[in-house]
């Protein structure tokens, strides 16, 4: 077999359909667009145009403001829930994740809903003033650790620390 003997398989190469090029082609006269009317004409409407009726975008309630794409979502736990868990020792995100309460992917925030009856040690990324007051009133302690708000912040913190080490 020589290179000039090579041929594509039968049916592998198909010609492009030429629309509106005579009745013998099967796509002549109306070119597959039916007869008359807006869809048979050339040109198109703009996106979202609904033939003159009020578009869905205008019929829906107006969305105001903007969405902050860099917002930090917290895992939220109330102090009442911490009291129910009866976990011993330091209560942090790892302990709560083992108990199936929170996910490790997001930072932890403690809120002040509920009552606390025993002293507990809590370590979290954020603690509200009410939650801190309730934990400390019960004889417990709160350690607030700082979590980077986003991946960009983590690299900034790391570079700041390396700058401080060099100085």
PDB file of C-alpha atoms in Angstrom:
ATOM      1  CA  UNK A   1       0.000   0.000   0.000  1.00  0.00           C
ATOM      2  CA  UNK A   2       1.318   3.396  -1.022  1.00  0.00           C
ATOM      3  CA  UNK A   3       0.444   6.786   0.401  1.00  0.00           C
ATOM      4  CA  UNK A   4      -1.527   7.655  -2.734  1.00  0.00           C
ATOM      5  CA  UNK A   5      -3.733   4.577  -2.142  1.00  0.00           C
ATOM      6  CA  UNK A   6      -5.061   5.917   1.177  1.00  0.00           C
ATOM      7  CA  UNK A   7      -8.669   7.064   1.109  1.00  0.00           C
ATOM      8  CA  UNK A   8     -11.106   8.057   3.880  1.00  0.00           C
ATOM      9  CA  UNK A   9     -13.766   5.478   4.715  1.00  0.00           C
ATOM     10  CA  UNK A  10     -16.949   5.740   2.657  1.00  0.00           C
ATOM     11  CA  UNK A  11     -19.314   8.216   4.312  1.00  0.00           C
ATOM     12  CA  UNK A  12     -16.584   9.709   6.514  1.00  0.00           C
ATOM     13  CA  UNK A  13     -16.371  12.933   4.510  1.00  0.00           C
ATOM     14  CA  UNK A  14     -19.742  14.603   4.024  1.00  0.00           C
ATOM     15  CA  UNK A  15     -20.283  17.858   2.169  1.00  0.00           C
ATOM     16  CA  UNK A  16     -21.757  20.762   4.080  1.00  0.00           C
ATOM     17  CA  UNK A  17     -25.491  21.251   3.494  1.00  0.00           C
ATOM     18  CA  UNK A  18     -25.996  24.229   1.208  1.00  0.00           C
ATOM     19  CA  UNK A  19     -29.323  25.731   2.235  1.00  0.00           C
ATOM     20  CA  UNK A  20     -31.505  27.528  -0.313  1.00  0.00           C
ATOM     21  CA  UNK A  21     -29.580  26.414  -3.424  1.00  0.00           C
ATOM     22  CA  UNK A  22     -32.334  24.931  -5.581  1.00  0.00           C
ATOM     23  CA  UNK A  23     -35.170  22.474  -5.144  1.00  0.00           C
ATOM     24  CA  UNK A  24     -33.072  19.483  -6.179  1.00  0.00           C
ATOM     25  CA  UNK A  25     -31.055  19.813  -2.969  1.00  0.00           C
ATOM     26  CA  UNK A  26     -34.092  19.245  -0.763  1.00  0.00           C
ATOM     27  CA  UNK A  27     -33.337  22.526   0.999  1.00  0.00           C
ATOM     28  CA  UNK A  28     -34.457  24.960  -1.716  1.00  0.00           C
ATOM     29  CA  UNK A  29     -37.273  27.534  -1.916  1.00  0.00           C
ATOM     30  CA  UNK A  30     -38.021  28.165   1.781  1.00  0.00           C
ATOM     31  CA  UNK A  31     -34.690  26.724   2.972  1.00  0.00           C
ATOM     32  CA  UNK A  32     -36.238  24.809   5.866  1.00  0.00           C
ATOM     33  CA  UNK A  33     -37.832  27.923   7.371  1.00  0.00           C
ATOM     34  CA  UNK A  34     -41.450  27.195   6.458  1.00  0.00           C
ATOM     35  CA  UNK A  35     -43.551  29.842   4.780  1.00  0.00           C
ATOM     36  CA  UNK A  36     -43.619  33.530   5.601  1.00  0.00           C
ATOM     37  CA  UNK A  37     -43.670  35.069   9.047  1.00  0.00           C
ATOM     38  CA  UNK A  38     -41.032  36.501  11.345  1.00  0.00           C
ATOM     39  CA  UNK A  39     -38.978  33.297  11.582  1.00  0.00           C
ATOM     40  CA  UNK A  40     -38.733  33.113   7.773  1.00  0.00           C
ATOM     41  CA  UNK A  41     -37.167  36.586   7.542  1.00  0.00           C
ATOM     42  CA  UNK A  42     -33.519  37.421   7.936  1.00  0.00           C
ATOM     43  CA  UNK A  43     -32.121  38.846  11.160  1.00  0.00           C
ATOM     44  CA  UNK A  44     -32.842  37.921  14.735  1.00  0.00           C
ATOM     45  CA  UNK A  45     -34.220  39.484  17.894  1.00  0.00           C
ATOM     46  CA  UNK A  46     -32.000  40.517  20.755  1.00  0.00           C
ATOM     47  CA  UNK A  47     -31.581  38.122  23.686  1.00  0.00           C
ATOM     48  CA  UNK A  48     -34.521  38.216  26.075  1.00  0.00           C
ATOM     49  CA  UNK A  49     -36.897  39.843  23.574  1.00  0.00           C
ATOM     50  CA  UNK A  50     -40.374  38.382  23.982  1.00  0.00           C
ATOM     51  CA  UNK A  51     -42.241  39.896  21.057  1.00  0.00           C
ATOM     52  CA  UNK A  52     -43.220  43.110  22.809  1.00  0.00           C
ATOM     53  CA  UNK A  53     -44.627  41.654  26.026  1.00  0.00           C
ATOM     54  CA  UNK A  54     -42.869  42.693  29.239  1.00  0.00           C
ATOM     55  CA  UNK A  55     -39.827  40.454  29.521  1.00  0.00           C
ATOM     56  CA  UNK A  56     -39.304  38.024  32.407  1.00  0.00           C
ATOM     57  CA  UNK A  57     -36.406  40.159  33.644  1.00  0.00           C
ATOM     58  CA  UNK A  58     -38.751  43.111  34.117  1.00  0.00           C
ATOM     59  CA  UNK A  59     -41.632  41.038  35.517  1.00  0.00           C
ATOM     60  CA  UNK A  60     -39.501  39.556  38.300  1.00  0.00           C
ATOM     61  CA  UNK A  61     -38.901  41.549  41.502  1.00  0.00           C
ATOM     62  CA  UNK A  62     -35.976  43.903  41.102  1.00  0.00           C
ATOM     63  CA  UNK A  63     -32.757  42.667  42.670  1.00  0.00           C
ATOM     64  CA  UNK A  64     -30.905  45.488  44.387  1.00  0.00           C
ATOM     65  CA  UNK A  65     -27.339  45.864  45.541  1.00  0.00           C
ATOM     66  CA  UNK A  66     -24.552  43.494  44.648  1.00  0.00           C
ATOM     67  CA  UNK A  67     -23.138  40.143  45.717  1.00  0.00           C
ATOM     68  CA  UNK A  68     -19.788  40.131  47.486  1.00  0.00           C
ATOM     69  CA  UNK A  69     -17.942  37.181  45.951  1.00  0.00           C
ATOM     70  CA  UNK A  70     -15.289  37.326  48.682  1.00  0.00           C
ATOM     71  CA  UNK A  71     -17.760  36.906  51.560  1.00  0.00           C
ATOM     72  CA  UNK A  72     -16.625  34.459  54.238  1.00  0.00           C
ATOM     73  CA  UNK A  73     -19.250  31.863  55.188  1.00  0.00           C
ATOM     74  CA  UNK A  74     -18.925  30.601  58.771  1.00  0.00           C
ATOM     75  CA  UNK A  75     -19.960  27.325  60.376  1.00  0.00           C
ATOM     76  CA  UNK A  76     -22.311  28.486  63.143  1.00  0.00           C
ATOM     77  CA  UNK A  77     -22.804  26.837  66.544  1.00  0.00           C
ATOM     78  CA  UNK A  78     -24.787  28.262  69.470  1.00  0.00           C
ATOM     79  CA  UNK A  79     -23.616  28.019  73.097  1.00  0.00           C
ATOM     80  CA  UNK A  80     -26.747  26.027  73.989  1.00  0.00           C
ATOM     81  CA  UNK A  81     -25.669  23.367  71.486  1.00  0.00           C
ATOM     82  CA  UNK A  82     -22.169  23.279  73.023  1.00  0.00           C
ATOM     83  CA  UNK A  83     -23.747  22.659  76.439  1.00  0.00           C
ATOM     84  CA  UNK A  84     -25.888  19.794  75.056  1.00  0.00           C
ATOM     85  CA  UNK A  85     -22.878  18.071  73.476  1.00  0.00           C
ATOM     86  CA  UNK A  86     -21.142  17.497  76.836  1.00  0.00           C
ATOM     87  CA  UNK A  87     -17.738  17.387  75.153  1.00  0.00           C
ATOM     88  CA  UNK A  88     -14.826  17.309  77.591  1.00  0.00           C
ATOM     89  CA  UNK A  89     -11.646  19.382  77.351  1.00  0.00           C
ATOM     90  CA  UNK A  90     -11.051  21.930  74.622  1.00  0.00           C
ATOM     91  CA  UNK A  91     -13.969  22.416  72.236  1.00  0.00           C
ATOM     92  CA  UNK A  92     -12.666  23.491  68.841  1.00  0.00           C
ATOM     93  CA  UNK A  93     -13.582  22.929  65.214  1.00  0.00           C
ATOM     94  CA  UNK A  94     -11.846  19.541  65.111  1.00  0.00           C
ATOM     95  CA  UNK A  95     -13.831  18.248  68.111  1.00  0.00           C
ATOM     96  CA  UNK A  96     -17.096  19.558  66.646  1.00  0.00           C
ATOM     97  CA  UNK A  97     -16.286  18.006  63.251  1.00  0.00           C
ATOM     98  CA  UNK A  98     -15.669  14.628  64.918  1.00  0.00           C
ATOM     99  CA  UNK A  99     -19.086  14.982  66.586  1.00  0.00           C
ATOM    100  CA  UNK A 100     -20.612  15.670  63.140  1.00  0.00           C
ATOM    101  CA  UNK A 101     -21.736  19.204  64.001  1.00  0.00           C
ATOM    102  CA  UNK A 102     -19.586  21.295  61.641  1.00  0.00           C
ATOM    103  CA  UNK A 103     -17.552  21.000  58.473  1.00  0.00           C
ATOM    104  CA  UNK A 104     -13.815  21.724  58.502  1.00  0.00           C
ATOM    105  CA  UNK A 105     -13.954  23.625  55.204  1.00  0.00           C
ATOM    106  CA  UNK A 106     -15.318  26.870  56.691  1.00  0.00           C
ATOM    107  CA  UNK A 107     -14.236  28.870  59.765  1.00  0.00           C
ATOM    108  CA  UNK A 108     -16.154  28.444  63.051  1.00  0.00           C
ATOM    109  CA  UNK A 109     -18.312  31.095  64.716  1.00  0.00           C
ATOM    110  CA  UNK A 110     -19.935  30.727  68.156  1.00  0.00           C
ATOM    111  CA  UNK A 111     -23.257  32.523  68.712  1.00  0.00           C
ATOM    112  CA  UNK A 112     -24.957  33.275  72.025  1.00  0.00           C
ATOM    113  CA  UNK A 113     -28.335  31.537  71.682  1.00  0.00           C
ATOM    114  CA  UNK A 114     -29.216  29.142  74.511  1.00  0.00           C
ATOM    115  CA  UNK A 115     -27.916  28.701  78.045  1.00  0.00           C
ATOM    116  CA  UNK A 116     -24.696  27.165  79.299  1.00  0.00           C
ATOM    117  CA  UNK A 117     -24.529  25.419  82.678  1.00  0.00           C
ATOM    118  CA  UNK A 118     -20.941  24.200  82.971  1.00  0.00           C
ATOM    119  CA  UNK A 119     -17.491  25.669  82.361  1.00  0.00           C
ATOM    120  CA  UNK A 120     -16.102  24.908  78.896  1.00  0.00           C
ATOM    121  CA  UNK A 121     -12.986  25.865  76.962  1.00  0.00           C
ATOM    122  CA  UNK A 122     -13.768  27.109  73.460  1.00  0.00           C
ATOM    123  CA  UNK A 123     -11.450  27.894  70.550  1.00  0.00           C
ATOM    124  CA  UNK A 124     -13.102  29.429  67.480  1.00  0.00           C
ATOM    125  CA  UNK A 125     -12.430  31.876  64.666  1.00  0.00           C
ATOM    126  CA  UNK A 126     -15.177  34.258  65.794  1.00  0.00           C
ATOM    127  CA  UNK A 127     -17.169  34.531  69.034  1.00  0.00           C
ATOM    128  CA  UNK A 128     -19.994  37.023  69.538  1.00  0.00           C
ATOM    129  CA  UNK A 129     -19.966  39.262  72.617  1.00  0.00           C
ATOM    130  CA  UNK A 130     -23.073  37.544  74.029  1.00  0.00           C
ATOM    131  CA  UNK A 131     -21.578  34.074  73.596  1.00  0.00           C
ATOM    132  CA  UNK A 132     -18.304  35.168  75.210  1.00  0.00           C
ATOM    133  CA  UNK A 133     -20.191  36.650  78.193  1.00  0.00           C
ATOM    134  CA  UNK A 134     -22.232  33.451  78.725  1.00  0.00           C
ATOM    135  CA  UNK A 135     -19.196  31.138  78.494  1.00  0.00           C
ATOM    136  CA  UNK A 136     -17.122  33.271  80.881  1.00  0.00           C
ATOM    137  CA  UNK A 137     -20.064  33.678  83.305  1.00  0.00           C
ATOM    138  CA  UNK A 138     -20.269  29.870  83.507  1.00  0.00           C
ATOM    139  CA  UNK A 139     -16.571  29.754  84.425  1.00  0.00           C
ATOM    140  CA  UNK A 140     -15.270  28.818  80.982  1.00  0.00           C
ATOM    141  CA  UNK A 141     -12.706  30.407  78.707  1.00  0.00           C
ATOM    142  CA  UNK A 142     -12.713  31.598  75.106  1.00  0.00           C
ATOM    143  CA  UNK A 143      -9.772  31.671  72.708  1.00  0.00           C
ATOM    144  CA  UNK A 144     -10.383  33.483  69.449  1.00  0.00           C
ATOM    145  CA  UNK A 145      -8.099  32.410  66.613  1.00  0.00           C
ATOM    146  CA  UNK A 146      -7.828  34.375  63.413  1.00  0.00           C
ATOM    147  CA  UNK A 147      -8.615  32.647  60.134  1.00  0.00           C
ATOM    148  CA  UNK A 148      -7.620  34.160  56.804  1.00  0.00           C
ATOM    149  CA  UNK A 149     -10.692  35.585  55.074  1.00  0.00           C
ATOM    150  CA  UNK A 150      -9.658  34.130  51.706  1.00  0.00           C
ATOM    151  CA  UNK A 151      -6.812  32.318  50.004  1.00  0.00           C
ATOM    152  CA  UNK A 152      -5.334  35.677  48.950  1.00  0.00           C
ATOM    153  CA  UNK A 153      -5.231  36.834  52.571  1.00  0.00           C
ATOM    154  CA  UNK A 154      -3.428  33.649  53.621  1.00  0.00           C
ATOM    155  CA  UNK A 155      -0.575  34.373  51.221  1.00  0.00           C
ATOM    156  CA  UNK A 156      -0.414  37.994  52.413  1.00  0.00           C
ATOM    157  CA  UNK A 157      -0.191  36.870  56.053  1.00  0.00           C
ATOM    158  CA  UNK A 158       2.554  34.394  55.173  1.00  0.00           C
ATOM    159  CA  UNK A 159       4.548  37.037  53.285  1.00  0.00           C
ATOM    160  CA  UNK A 160       4.112  39.549  56.154  1.00  0.00           C
ATOM    161  CA  UNK A 161       5.469  36.981  58.620  1.00  0.00           C
ATOM    162  CA  UNK A 162       8.466  36.214  56.392  1.00  0.00           C
ATOM    163  CA  UNK A 163       9.155  39.967  56.096  1.00  0.00           C
ATOM    164  CA  UNK A 164       9.055  40.262  59.890  1.00  0.00           C
ATOM    165  CA  UNK A 165      11.475  37.325  60.228  1.00  0.00           C
ATOM    166  CA  UNK A 166      13.943  38.954  57.853  1.00  0.00           C
ATOM    167  CA  UNK A 167      13.852  42.327  59.656  1.00  0.00           C
TER     168      UNK A 167
END
